[in-house]
Short mmCIF file of C-alpha atoms in Angstrom, two decimals:
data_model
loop_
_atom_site.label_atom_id
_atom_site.label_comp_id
_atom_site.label_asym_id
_atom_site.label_seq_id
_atom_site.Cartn_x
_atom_site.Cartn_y
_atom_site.Cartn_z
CA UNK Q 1306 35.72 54.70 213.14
CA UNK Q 1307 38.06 55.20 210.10
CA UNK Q 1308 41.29 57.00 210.38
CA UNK Q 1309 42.08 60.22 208.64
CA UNK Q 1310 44.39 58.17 206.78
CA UNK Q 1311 42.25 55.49 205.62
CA UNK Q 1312 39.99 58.39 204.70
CA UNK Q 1313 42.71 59.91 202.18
CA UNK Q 1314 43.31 56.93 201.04
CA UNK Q 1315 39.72 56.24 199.63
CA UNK Q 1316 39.33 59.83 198.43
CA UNK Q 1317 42.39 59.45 196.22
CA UNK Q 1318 41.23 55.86 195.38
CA UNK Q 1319 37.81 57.24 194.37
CA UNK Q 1320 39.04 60.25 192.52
CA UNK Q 1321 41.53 57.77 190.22
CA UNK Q 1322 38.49 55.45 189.95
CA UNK Q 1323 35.98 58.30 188.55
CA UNK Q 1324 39.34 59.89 186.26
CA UNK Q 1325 39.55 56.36 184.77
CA UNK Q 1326 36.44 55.54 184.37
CA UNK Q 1327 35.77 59.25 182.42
CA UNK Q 1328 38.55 58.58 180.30
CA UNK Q 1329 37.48 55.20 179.51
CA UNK Q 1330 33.94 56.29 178.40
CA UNK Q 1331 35.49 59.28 176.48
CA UNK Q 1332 37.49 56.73 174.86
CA UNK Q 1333 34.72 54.72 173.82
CA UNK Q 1334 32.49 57.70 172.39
CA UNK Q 1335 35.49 59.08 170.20
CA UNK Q 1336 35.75 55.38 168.96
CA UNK Q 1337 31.67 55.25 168.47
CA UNK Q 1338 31.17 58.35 167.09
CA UNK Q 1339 29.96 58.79 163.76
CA UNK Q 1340 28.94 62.58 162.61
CA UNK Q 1341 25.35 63.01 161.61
CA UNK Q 1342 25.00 66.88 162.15
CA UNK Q 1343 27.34 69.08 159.62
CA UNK Q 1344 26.76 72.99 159.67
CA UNK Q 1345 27.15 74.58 156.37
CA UNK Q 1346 28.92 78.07 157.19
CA UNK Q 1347 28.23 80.31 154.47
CA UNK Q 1348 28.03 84.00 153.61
CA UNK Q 1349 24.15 83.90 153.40
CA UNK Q 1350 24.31 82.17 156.36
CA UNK Q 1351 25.14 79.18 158.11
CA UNK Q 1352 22.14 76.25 157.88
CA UNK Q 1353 22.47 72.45 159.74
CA UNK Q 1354 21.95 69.05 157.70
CA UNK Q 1355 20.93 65.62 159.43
CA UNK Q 1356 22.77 62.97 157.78
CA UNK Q 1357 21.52 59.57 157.68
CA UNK Q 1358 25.02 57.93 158.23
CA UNK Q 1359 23.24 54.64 159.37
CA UNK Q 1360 21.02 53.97 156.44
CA UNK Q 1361 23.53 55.11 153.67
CA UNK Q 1362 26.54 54.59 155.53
CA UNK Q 1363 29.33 54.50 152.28
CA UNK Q 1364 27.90 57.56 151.11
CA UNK Q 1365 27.66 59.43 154.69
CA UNK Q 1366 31.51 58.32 155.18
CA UNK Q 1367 32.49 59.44 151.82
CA UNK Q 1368 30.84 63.41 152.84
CA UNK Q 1369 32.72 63.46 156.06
CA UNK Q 1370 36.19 62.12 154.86
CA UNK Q 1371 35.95 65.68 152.67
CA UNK Q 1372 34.75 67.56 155.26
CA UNK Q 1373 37.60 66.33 157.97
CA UNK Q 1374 40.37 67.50 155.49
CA UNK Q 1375 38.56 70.64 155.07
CA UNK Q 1376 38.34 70.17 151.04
CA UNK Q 1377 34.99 72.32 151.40
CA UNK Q 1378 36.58 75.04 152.90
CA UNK Q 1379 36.18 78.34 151.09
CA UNK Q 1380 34.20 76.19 148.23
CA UNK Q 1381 31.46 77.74 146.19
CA UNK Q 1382 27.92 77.21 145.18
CA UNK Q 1383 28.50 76.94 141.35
CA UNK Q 1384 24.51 76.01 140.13
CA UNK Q 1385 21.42 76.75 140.62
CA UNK Q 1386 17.85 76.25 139.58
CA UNK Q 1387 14.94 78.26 141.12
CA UNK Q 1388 12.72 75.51 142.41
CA UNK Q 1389 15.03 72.75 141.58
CA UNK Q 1390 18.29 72.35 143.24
CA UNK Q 1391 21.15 74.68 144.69
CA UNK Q 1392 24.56 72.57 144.06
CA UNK Q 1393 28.22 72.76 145.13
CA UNK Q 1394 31.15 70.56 146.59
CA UNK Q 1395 33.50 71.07 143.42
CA UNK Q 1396 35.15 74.04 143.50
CA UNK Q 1397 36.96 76.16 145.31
CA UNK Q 1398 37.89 80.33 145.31
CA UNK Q 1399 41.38 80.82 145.46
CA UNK Q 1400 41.21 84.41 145.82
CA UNK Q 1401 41.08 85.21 142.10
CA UNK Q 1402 39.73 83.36 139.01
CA UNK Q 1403 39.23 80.68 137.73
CA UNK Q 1404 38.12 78.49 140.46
CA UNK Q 1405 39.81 75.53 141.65
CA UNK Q 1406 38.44 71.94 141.04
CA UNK Q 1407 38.35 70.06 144.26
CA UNK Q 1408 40.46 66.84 144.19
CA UNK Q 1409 38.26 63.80 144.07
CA UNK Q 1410 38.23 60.40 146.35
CA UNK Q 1411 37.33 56.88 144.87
CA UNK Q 1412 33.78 56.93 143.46
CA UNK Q 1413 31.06 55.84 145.96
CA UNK Q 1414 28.81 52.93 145.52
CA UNK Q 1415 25.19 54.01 144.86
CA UNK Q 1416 22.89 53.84 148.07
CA UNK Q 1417 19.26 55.19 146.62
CA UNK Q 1418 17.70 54.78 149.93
CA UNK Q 1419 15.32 57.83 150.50
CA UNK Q 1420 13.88 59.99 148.27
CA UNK Q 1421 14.51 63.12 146.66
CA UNK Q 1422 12.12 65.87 148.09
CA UNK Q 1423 12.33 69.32 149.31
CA UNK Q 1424 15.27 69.72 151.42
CA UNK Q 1425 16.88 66.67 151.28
CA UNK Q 1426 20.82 66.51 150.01
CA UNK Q 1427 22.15 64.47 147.62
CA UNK Q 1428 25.22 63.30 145.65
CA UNK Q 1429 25.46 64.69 142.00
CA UNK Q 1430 27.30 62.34 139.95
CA UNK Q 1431 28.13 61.37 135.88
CA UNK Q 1432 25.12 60.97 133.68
CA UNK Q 1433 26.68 57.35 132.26
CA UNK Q 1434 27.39 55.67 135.82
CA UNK Q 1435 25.23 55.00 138.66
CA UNK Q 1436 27.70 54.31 141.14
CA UNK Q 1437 30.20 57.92 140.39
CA UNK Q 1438 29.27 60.37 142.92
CA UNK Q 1439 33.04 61.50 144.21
CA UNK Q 1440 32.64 65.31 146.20
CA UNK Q 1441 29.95 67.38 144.30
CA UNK Q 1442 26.40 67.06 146.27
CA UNK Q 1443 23.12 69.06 145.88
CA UNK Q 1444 20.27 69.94 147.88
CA UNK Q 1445 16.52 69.88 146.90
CA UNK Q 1446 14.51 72.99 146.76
CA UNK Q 1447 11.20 70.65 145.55
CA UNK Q 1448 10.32 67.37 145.58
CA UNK Q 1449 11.98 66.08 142.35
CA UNK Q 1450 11.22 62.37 143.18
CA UNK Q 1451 9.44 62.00 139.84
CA UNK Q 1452 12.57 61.73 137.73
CA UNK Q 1453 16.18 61.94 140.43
CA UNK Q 1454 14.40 59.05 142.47
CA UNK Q 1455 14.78 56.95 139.20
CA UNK Q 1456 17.28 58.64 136.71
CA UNK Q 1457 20.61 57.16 136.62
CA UNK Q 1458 20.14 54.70 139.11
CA UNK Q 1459 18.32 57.31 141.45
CA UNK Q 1460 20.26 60.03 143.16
CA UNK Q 1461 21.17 58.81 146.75
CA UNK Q 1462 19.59 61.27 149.05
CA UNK Q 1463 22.10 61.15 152.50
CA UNK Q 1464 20.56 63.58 154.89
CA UNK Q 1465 17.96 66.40 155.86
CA UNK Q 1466 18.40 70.34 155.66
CA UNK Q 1467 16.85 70.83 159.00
CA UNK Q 1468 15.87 74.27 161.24
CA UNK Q 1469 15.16 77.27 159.12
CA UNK Q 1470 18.00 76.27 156.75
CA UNK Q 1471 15.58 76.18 153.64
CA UNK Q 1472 14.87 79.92 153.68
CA UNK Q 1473 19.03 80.55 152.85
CA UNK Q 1474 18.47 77.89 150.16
CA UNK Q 1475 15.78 79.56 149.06
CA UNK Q 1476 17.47 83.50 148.84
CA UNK Q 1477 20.70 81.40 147.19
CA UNK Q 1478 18.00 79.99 144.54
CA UNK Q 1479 16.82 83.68 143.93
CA UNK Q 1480 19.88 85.42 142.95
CA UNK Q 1481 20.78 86.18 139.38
CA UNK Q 1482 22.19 83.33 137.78
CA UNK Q 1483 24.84 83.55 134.59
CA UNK Q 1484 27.36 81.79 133.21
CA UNK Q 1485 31.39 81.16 134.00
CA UNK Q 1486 32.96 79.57 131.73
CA UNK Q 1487 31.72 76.29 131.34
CA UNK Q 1488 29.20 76.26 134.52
CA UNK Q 1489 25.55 77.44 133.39
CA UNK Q 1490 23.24 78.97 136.10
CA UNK Q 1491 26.14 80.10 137.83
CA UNK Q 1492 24.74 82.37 141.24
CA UNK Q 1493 26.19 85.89 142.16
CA UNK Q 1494 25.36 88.08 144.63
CA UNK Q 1495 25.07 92.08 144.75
CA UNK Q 1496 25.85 91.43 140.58
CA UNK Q 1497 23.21 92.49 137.58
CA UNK Q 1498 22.89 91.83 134.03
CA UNK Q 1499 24.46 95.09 133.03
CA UNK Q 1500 27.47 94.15 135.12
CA UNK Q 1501 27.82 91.13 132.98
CA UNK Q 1502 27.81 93.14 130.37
CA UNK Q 1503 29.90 95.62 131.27
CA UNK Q 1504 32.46 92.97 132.06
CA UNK Q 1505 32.72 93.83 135.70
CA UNK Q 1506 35.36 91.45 138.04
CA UNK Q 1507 33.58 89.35 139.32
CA UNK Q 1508 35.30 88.66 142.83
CA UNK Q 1509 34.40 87.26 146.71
CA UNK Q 1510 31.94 89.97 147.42
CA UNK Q 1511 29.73 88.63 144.37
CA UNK Q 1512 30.54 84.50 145.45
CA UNK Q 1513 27.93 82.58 147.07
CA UNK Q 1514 30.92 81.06 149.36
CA UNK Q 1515 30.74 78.70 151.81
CA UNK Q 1516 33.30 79.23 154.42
CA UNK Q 1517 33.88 75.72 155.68
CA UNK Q 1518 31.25 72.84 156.28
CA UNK Q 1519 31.85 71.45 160.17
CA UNK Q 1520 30.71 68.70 162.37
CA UNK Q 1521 28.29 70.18 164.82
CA UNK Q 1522 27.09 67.24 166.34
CA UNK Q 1523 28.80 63.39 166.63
CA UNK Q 1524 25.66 61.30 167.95
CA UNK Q 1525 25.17 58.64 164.89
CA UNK Q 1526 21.07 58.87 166.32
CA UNK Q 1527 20.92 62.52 165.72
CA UNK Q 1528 18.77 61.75 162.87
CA UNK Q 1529 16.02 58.91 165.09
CA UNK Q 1530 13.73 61.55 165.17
CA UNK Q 1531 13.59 62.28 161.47
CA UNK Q 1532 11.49 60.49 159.47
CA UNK Q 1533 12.89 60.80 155.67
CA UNK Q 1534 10.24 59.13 152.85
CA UNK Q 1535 11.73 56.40 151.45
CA UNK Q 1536 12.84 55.72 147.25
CA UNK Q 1537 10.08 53.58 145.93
CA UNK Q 1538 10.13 54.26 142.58
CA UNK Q 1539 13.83 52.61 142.08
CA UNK Q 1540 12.71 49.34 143.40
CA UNK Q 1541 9.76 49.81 140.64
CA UNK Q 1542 12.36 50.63 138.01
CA UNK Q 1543 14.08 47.29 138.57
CA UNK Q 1544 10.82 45.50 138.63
CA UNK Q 1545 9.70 47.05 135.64
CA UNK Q 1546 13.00 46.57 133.93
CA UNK Q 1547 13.40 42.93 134.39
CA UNK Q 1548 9.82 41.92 133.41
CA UNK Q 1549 9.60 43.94 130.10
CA UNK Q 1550 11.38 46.27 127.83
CA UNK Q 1551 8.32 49.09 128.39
CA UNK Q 1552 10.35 50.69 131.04
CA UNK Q 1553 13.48 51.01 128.85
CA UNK Q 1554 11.64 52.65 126.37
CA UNK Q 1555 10.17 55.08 129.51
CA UNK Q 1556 13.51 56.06 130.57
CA UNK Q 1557 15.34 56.43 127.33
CA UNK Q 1558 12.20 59.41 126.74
CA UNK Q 1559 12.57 60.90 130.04
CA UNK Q 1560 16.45 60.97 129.84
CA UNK Q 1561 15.52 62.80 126.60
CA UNK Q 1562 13.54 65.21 127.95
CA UNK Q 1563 15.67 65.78 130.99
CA UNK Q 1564 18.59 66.45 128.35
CA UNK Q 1565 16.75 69.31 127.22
CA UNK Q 1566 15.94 70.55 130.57
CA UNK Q 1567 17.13 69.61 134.32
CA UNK Q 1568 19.00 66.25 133.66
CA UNK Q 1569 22.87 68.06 133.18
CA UNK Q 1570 22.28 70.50 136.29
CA UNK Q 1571 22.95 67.13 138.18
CA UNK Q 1572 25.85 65.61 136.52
CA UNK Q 1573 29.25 66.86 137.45
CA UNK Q 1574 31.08 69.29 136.17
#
């Protein structure tokens, strides 16, 4: 029979054990993680995005290095197209007019992995460079695969609005839209065409603001149970491009069209 000695002893001896070996595995997790679940707080309300940080891994990492310094905090969506795309990530309110242009971080290497349907998010980026997406992003309110799967290199789609998060995308898409200075299809709430004309302030009750954008969820397998539809049409692109000039010819007419219509709502402002 043990002594009530020996029996302290191994209590304490366990207790260390299981404190160590807690600390150790907490240790290892905060080295492992790698955020795939971001919740976008906004005024319409807050909606949850899957990103696919292990499948477009530069472009995941370049999302969350804004979002840990908080650059999307009190930000603005600053575009919109019914049935098209709701878009934000470069500016932020102040408190007054103008807006303030978020800084930007080293351009991002195009990753055109998935494709660009309904409710998928993406980087925005310049019309003459492939590989310039920096902090603006957009999210899909159709599928647009037909031309942002192969425009410009195809628009890397990095994660999934998921839960009922397209319905706020949706009411965000269905406000009245103007313009601000140089930003067309500008969204306002609670604000009418006969404000606009009346020149009424525009202020943070009429912003479509989004409070802060925050990691929710650090598992890098959050999104294993997603399964996103892969870009095909790029890899076709760069078929078609090397074998003939046909495709050149394709693109240089749909970038012409596009200029007329959707094409600038992605580039950068």
């Amino acid at each position: 029979m043990r002594s009530s000695t020996q029996f302290t002893s191994t209590a304490k001896w366990l207790k260390h054990t299981f404190s160590a070996t807690c600390l150790g595995a907490g240790l290892l997790m905060a080295q492992a993680a790698s955020a795939t679940t971001v919740q976008f707080q906004t005024v319409m309300g807050d909606f949850e995005v899957n990103l696919f940080d292990k499948t477009t891994p530069k472009t995941v990492e370049n999302f969350l290095a804004y979002v840990k310094a908080d650059a999307y905090k009190n930000t603005i969506v600053h575009r919109s197209v019914p049935e098209f795309v709701v878009q934000g990530g470069g500016y932020r309110y102040s408190g007054q007019l103008p807006l303030v242009a978020i800084p930007q971080n080293p351009k991002v290497i195009n990753e055109p992995v998935y494709s660009n349907l309904r409710g998928t998010i993406a980087m925005a980026k310049l019309g003459s460079d492939a590989n310039s997406a920096t902090n603006q992003w957009f999210i899909n309110l159709s599928n647009n695969a037909s031309n942002l799967d192969k425009q410009n290199g195809g628009f890397t789609v990095f994660g999934q609005v998921t839960g009922n998060g397209m319905a706020i995308l949706d009411a965000i898409a269905a406000l009245n839209r103007f313009t601000l200075g140089s930003l067309q299809g500008f969204p306002l709430r609670n604000y009418t065409a006969q404000d606009n004309t009346n020149n009424v302030a525009i202020t943070d009750a009429h912003l479509v603001l989004i409070q802060n954008i925050v990691v929710l969820n650090a598992d890098p397998d959050t999104a294993a149970n997603l399964n996103p539809t892969k870009n095909t049409l790029i890899t076709e692109t760069k078929k078609d491009d090397g074998g003939s000039g046909s495709m050149g010819l394709i693109s240089l007419l749909m970038l012409g069209l596009l200029a007329l219509g959707r094409k600038s709502l992605l580039n950068r402002k």
